[in-house]
XYZ file of C-alpha atoms in Angstrom:
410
model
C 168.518 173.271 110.161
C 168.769 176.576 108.836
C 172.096 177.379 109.856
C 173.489 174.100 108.253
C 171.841 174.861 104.984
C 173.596 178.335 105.229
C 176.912 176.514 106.020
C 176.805 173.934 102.797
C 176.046 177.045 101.079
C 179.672 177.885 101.054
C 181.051 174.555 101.876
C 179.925 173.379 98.567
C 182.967 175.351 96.947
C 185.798 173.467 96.768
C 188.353 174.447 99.361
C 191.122 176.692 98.649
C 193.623 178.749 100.263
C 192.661 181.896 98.080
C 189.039 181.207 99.381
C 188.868 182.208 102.521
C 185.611 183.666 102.809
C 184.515 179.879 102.579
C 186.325 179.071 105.406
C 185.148 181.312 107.511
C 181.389 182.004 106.680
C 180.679 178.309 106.522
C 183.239 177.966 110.481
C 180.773 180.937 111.347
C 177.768 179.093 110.344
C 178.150 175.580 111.497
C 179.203 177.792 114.928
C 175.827 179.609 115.062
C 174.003 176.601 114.538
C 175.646 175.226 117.466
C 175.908 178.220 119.696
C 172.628 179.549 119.227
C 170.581 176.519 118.576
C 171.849 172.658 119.650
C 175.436 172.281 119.763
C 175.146 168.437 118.973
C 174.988 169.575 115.409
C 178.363 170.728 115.442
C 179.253 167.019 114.852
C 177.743 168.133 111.148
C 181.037 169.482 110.918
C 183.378 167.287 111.106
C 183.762 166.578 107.246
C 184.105 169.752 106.612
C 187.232 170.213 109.172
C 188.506 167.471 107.456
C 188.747 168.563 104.516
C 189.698 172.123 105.239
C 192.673 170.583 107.480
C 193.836 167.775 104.774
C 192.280 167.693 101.079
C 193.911 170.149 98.471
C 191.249 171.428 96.528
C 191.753 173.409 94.367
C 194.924 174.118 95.432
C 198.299 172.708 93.513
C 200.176 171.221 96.136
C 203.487 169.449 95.475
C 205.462 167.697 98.031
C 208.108 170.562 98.391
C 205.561 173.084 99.425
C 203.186 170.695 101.344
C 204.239 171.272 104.856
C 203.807 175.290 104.896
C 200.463 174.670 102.683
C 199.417 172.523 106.081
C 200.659 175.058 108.250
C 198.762 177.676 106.710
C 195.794 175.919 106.144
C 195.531 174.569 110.025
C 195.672 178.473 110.502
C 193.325 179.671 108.776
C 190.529 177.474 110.078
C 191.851 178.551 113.753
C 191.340 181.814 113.609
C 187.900 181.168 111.721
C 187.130 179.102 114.788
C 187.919 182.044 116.863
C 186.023 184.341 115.394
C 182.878 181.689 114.509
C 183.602 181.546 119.150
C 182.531 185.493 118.984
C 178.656 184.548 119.252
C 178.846 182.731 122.339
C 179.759 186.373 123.724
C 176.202 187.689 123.281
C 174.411 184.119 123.660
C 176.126 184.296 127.085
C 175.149 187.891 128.184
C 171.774 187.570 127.239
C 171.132 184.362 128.884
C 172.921 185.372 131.979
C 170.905 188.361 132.107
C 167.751 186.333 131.955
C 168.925 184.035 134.001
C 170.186 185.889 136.624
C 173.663 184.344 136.954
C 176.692 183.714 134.527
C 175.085 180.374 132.654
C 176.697 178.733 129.188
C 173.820 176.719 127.836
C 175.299 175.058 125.562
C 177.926 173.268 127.888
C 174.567 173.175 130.479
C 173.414 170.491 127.057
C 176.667 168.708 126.677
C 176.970 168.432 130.340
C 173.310 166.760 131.101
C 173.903 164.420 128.032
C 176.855 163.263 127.790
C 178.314 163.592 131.279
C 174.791 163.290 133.232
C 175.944 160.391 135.272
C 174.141 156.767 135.040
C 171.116 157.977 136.812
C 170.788 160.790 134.471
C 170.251 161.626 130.690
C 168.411 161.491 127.557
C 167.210 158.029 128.257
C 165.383 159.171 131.207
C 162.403 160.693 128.986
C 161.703 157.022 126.728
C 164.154 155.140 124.147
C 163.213 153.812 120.348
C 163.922 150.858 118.469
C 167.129 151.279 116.026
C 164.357 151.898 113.091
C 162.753 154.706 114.391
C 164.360 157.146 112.076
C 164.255 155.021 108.771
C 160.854 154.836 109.458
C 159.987 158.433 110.239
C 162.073 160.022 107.636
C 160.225 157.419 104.601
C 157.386 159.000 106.335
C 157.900 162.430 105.966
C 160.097 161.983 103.042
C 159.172 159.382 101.285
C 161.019 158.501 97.853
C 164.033 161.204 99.305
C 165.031 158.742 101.441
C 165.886 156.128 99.476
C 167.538 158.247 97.389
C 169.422 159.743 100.341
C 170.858 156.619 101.730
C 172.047 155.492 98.233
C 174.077 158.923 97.623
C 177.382 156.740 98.226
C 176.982 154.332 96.406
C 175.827 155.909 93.713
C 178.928 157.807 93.261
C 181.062 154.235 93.726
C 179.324 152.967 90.765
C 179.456 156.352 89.146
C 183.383 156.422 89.285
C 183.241 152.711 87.307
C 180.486 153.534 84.594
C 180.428 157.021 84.203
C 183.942 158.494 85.731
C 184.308 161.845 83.530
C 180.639 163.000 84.917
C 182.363 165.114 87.808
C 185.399 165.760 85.833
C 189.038 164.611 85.863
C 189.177 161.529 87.637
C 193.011 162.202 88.876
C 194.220 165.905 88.695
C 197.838 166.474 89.270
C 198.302 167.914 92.620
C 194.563 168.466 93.150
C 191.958 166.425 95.123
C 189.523 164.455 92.948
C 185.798 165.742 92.754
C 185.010 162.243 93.817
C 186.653 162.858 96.863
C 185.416 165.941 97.216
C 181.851 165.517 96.585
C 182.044 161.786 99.033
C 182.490 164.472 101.735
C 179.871 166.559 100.757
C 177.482 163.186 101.335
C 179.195 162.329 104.652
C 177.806 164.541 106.950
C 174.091 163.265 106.516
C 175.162 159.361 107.417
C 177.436 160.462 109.962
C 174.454 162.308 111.564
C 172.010 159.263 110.880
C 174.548 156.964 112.121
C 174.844 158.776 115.593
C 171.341 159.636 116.098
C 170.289 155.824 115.427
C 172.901 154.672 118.030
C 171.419 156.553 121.075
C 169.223 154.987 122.906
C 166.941 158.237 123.158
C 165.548 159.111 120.067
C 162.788 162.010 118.480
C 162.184 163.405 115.556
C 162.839 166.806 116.031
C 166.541 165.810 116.433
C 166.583 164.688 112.489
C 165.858 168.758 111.834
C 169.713 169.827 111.183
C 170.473 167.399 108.692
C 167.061 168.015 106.359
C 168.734 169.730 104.384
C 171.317 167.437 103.579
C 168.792 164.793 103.431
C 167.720 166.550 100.137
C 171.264 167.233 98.929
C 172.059 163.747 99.438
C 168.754 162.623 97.035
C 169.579 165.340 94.229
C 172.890 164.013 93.678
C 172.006 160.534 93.198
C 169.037 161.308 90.986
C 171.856 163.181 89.015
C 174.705 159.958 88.998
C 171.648 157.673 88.242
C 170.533 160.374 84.975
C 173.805 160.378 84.082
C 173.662 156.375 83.997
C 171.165 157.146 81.951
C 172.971 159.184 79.287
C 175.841 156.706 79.274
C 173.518 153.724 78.334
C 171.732 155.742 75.962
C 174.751 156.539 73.926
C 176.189 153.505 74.360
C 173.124 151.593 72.699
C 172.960 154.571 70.117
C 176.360 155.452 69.283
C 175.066 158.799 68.683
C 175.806 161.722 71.892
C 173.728 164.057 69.612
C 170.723 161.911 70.275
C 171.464 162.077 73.692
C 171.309 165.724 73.765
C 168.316 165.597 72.136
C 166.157 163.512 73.556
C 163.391 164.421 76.381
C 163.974 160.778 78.372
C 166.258 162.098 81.032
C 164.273 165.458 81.818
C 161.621 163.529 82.217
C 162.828 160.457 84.379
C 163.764 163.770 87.037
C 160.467 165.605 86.251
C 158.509 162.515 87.215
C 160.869 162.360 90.579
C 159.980 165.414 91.602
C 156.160 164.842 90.704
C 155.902 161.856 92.723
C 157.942 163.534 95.521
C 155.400 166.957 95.635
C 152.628 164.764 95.234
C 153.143 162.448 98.515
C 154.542 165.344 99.854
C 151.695 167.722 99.887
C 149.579 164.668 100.619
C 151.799 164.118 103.696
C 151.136 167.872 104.844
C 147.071 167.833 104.290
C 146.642 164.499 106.563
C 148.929 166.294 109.299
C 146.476 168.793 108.949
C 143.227 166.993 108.889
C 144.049 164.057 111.478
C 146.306 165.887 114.251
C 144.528 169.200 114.272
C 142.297 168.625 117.085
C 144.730 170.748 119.647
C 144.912 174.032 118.005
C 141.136 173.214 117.500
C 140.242 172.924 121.030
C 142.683 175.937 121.779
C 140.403 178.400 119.145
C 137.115 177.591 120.098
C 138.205 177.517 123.853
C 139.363 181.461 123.342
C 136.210 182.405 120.348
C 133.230 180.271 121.481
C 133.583 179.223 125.422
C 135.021 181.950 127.136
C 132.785 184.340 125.099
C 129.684 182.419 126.181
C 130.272 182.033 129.664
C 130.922 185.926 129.608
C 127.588 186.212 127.536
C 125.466 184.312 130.315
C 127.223 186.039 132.978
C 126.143 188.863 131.189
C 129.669 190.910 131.099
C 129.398 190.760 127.258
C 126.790 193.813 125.887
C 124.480 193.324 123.250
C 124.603 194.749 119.615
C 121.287 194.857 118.681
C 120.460 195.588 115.191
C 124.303 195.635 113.773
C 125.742 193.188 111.380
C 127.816 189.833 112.743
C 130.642 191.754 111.178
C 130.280 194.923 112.363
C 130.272 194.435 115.339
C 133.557 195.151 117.608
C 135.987 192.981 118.817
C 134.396 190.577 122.179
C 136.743 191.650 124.632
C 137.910 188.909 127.243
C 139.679 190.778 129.812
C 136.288 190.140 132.424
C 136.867 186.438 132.105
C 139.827 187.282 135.287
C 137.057 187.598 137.527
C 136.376 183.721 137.463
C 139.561 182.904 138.266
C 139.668 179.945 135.731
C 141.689 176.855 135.470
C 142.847 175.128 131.783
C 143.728 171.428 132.733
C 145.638 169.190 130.753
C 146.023 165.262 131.904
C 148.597 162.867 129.974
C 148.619 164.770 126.552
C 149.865 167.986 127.944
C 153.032 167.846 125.371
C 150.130 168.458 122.529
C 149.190 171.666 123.992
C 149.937 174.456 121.365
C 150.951 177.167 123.908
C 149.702 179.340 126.543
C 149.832 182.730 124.137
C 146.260 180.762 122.527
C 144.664 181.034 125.957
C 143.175 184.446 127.009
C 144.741 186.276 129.900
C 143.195 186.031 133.215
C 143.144 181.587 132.840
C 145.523 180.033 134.361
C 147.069 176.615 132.270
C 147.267 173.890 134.849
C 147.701 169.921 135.402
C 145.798 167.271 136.685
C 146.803 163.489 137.492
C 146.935 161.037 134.769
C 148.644 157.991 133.129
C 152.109 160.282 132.743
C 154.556 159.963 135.987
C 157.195 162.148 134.531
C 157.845 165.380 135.885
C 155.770 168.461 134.501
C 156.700 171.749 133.856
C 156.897 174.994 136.219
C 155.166 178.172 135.992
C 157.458 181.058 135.705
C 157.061 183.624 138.519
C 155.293 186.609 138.286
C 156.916 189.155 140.703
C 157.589 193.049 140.083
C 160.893 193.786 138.263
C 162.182 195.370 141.503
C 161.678 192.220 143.795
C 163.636 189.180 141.436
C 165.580 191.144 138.888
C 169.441 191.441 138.824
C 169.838 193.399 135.972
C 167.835 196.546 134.758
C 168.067 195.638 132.100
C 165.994 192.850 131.810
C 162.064 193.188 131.856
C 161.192 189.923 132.293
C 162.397 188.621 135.768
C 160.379 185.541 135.975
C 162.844 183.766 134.031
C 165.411 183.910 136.780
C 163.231 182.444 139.294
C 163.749 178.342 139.745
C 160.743 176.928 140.325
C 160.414 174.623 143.600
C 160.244 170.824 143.325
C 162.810 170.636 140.353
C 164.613 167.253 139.619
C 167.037 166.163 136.673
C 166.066 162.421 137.017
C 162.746 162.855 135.187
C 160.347 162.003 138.825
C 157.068 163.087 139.625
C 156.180 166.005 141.236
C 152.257 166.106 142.413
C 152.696 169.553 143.729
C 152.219 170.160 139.939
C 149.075 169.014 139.580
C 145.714 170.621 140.432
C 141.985 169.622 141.785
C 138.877 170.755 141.030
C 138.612 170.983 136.892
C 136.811 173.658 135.343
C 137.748 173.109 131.799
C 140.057 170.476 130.885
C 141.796 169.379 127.709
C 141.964 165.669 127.899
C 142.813 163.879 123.886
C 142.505 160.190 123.612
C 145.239 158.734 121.337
């Protein structure tokens, strides 16, 4: 997500063969986002290759010069793409060093996705309906979306009513900004369009194209003020009034107030309804464990001093009990094991879910596991035992015997 709002940054600018630094920093960017986080998103791309490849600009092409402009401009992206191909270099080291062998996780993605086999795959882990992301982006961004989706044809009736708002309509040897800005809007439908398709669907895979989400709504609510404008003069005759007059500043001002509004309402229900796990996870670490270790009596007494004065409790006795956190069927709403105290163990027990469960990573000395010296952490190179890429259940995950156990009804 981040990474593609860097990369608009400078794909905004309209392409030119005295901007280079667009080409690259934005190639660079798209790459990183890729590379470093999902390389599915690189498909967020693809309008922008096109352009760079085939639409002037702001360049003056004519037809003598047009095949060395092509040559030079399928060049320059090339060797932008080489150099954006310079982070996989330390992506790959540092995975292979934690690892413990030469891995390319990014192809290890592609690979299980697309070229999984029939038994294999995304669809493995539960499939949507086609609404499922029309339905959780009007969720979590309400009027945007709307305004998103109409971005197109917005500017389509923009050209017809209102075609000097971006400019010349037809430049001589240039591209038209209609053109230009229709592939600014392309990305985010191309990315809706493909996600909606698969079969597998969540929302966290909607995160790279937030950003363009919003871009897609801010230009429309511009096309539609400048509707606006054009009406207004056309019923007044006057463009001074236009100028003048506080309608259109407030038509986006009251956009943006509903938008904050069920926004911000949006982010205090998250907080008040679906809580409940980083709840249990703080009073599990601040008011359990500390009274177990004050009955047990490995907790002194402060007699006499102040709630908050008094030092830190510290937990570290609590490894004596050996203790066991269970989760059952909601284990994907655990918030992490760095919110349970050292010395108690996170472990499963048998519920509703058949899938497989996750592996512990292995705690051996550096000496015993590690292949590199230079890598402190040489659990991460040890597979656990029982894996499976067809999603089946493995009981040697699960545990007996609860002591504490985390068990939400949804």
């Amino acid at each position: 997500m981040y990474m593609t709002m860097f990369a608009f940054s400078f794909a905004l600018d309209r392409p030119s063969f005295r901007n280079s630094r667009r080409t690259l920093l934005a190639t660079v960017s798209f790459a990183v986002g890729a590379i470093v986080g999902w390389p599915f998103a690189l498909a967020l791309a693809l309008p922008f290759v096109f352009e760079e490849l085939f639409l002037f600009g702001t360049d003056l092409v004519t037809p003598e010069v047009y095949q060395s402009w092509l040559f030079k401009r399928w060049t320059r992206l090339f060797f932008a793409g080489l150099c954006a191909l310079l982070v996989l270099v330390p992506v790959v080291g540092i995975d292979s060093l934690a690892y413990g062998r030469l891995t390319i996780v990014p192809w290890n993605i592609v690979e299980y996705n697309i070229f999984g086999g029939a038994k294999r795959g995304p669809d493995l882990y539960g499939t949507s309906p086609w609404s499922y992301y029309f339905l959780n982006l009007i969720l979590n961004f309400n009027i945007l979306v709307p305004l998103s989706l109409l971005a197109l044809p917005a500017l389509l009736v923009t050209y017809f009513v209102d075609n000097k708002r971006l400019g010349i309509v037809k430049p001589v040897h240039e591209s038209s900004p209609f053109t230009l800005l229709a592939i600014r809007l392309l990305p985010f439908y191309l990315w809706l369009g493909i996600l909606t398709s698969q079969a597998h669907k969540e929302e966290r895979f909607m995160f790279p194209a937030y950003p363009l989400l919003c871009l897609n709504a801010a230009v429309t609510l511009y096309l539609m003020r400048g509707w606006q404008e054009a009406l207004f003069i056309k019923i007044t005759m006057s463009p001074y009034q236009a100028s003048q007059s506080l309608l259109f500043s407030r038509f986006t001002l009251s956009v943006l107030t509903a938008v904050s509004t069920i926004s911000f309402s949006r982010i205090m229900a998250l907080w008040h309804y679906y809580h409940a796990p980083m709840t249990v996870a703080w009073a599990f670490e601040t008011q359990e464990i500390p009274r177990l270790l004050n009955v047990t009596g490995l907790i002194p007494t402060y007699p006499g001093i102040p709630h908050d004065e008094k030092p830190r409790i510290d937990l570290t006795p609590v490894k004596h009990f050996d203790l066991k956190l269970c989760v059952a069927k909601e284990w994907h709403r655990f918030p992490g094991s760095y919110l349970v105290p050292d010395g108690v163990a996170v472990e499963f027990v048998k519920s509703e879910f058949n899938g497989l469960l996750p592996g512990h990573f292995e705690n051996t000395p550096a000496e015993v596991n590690s292949t590199s010296a230079f890598w402190l952490r040489p659990g991460t190179s040890h597979i656990p035992e029982a894996q499976n890429n067809l999603n089946k259940e493995e009981p040697s995950r699960y545990v007996s015997g609860l002591q504490f156990s985390i068990h939400l009804k949804s």
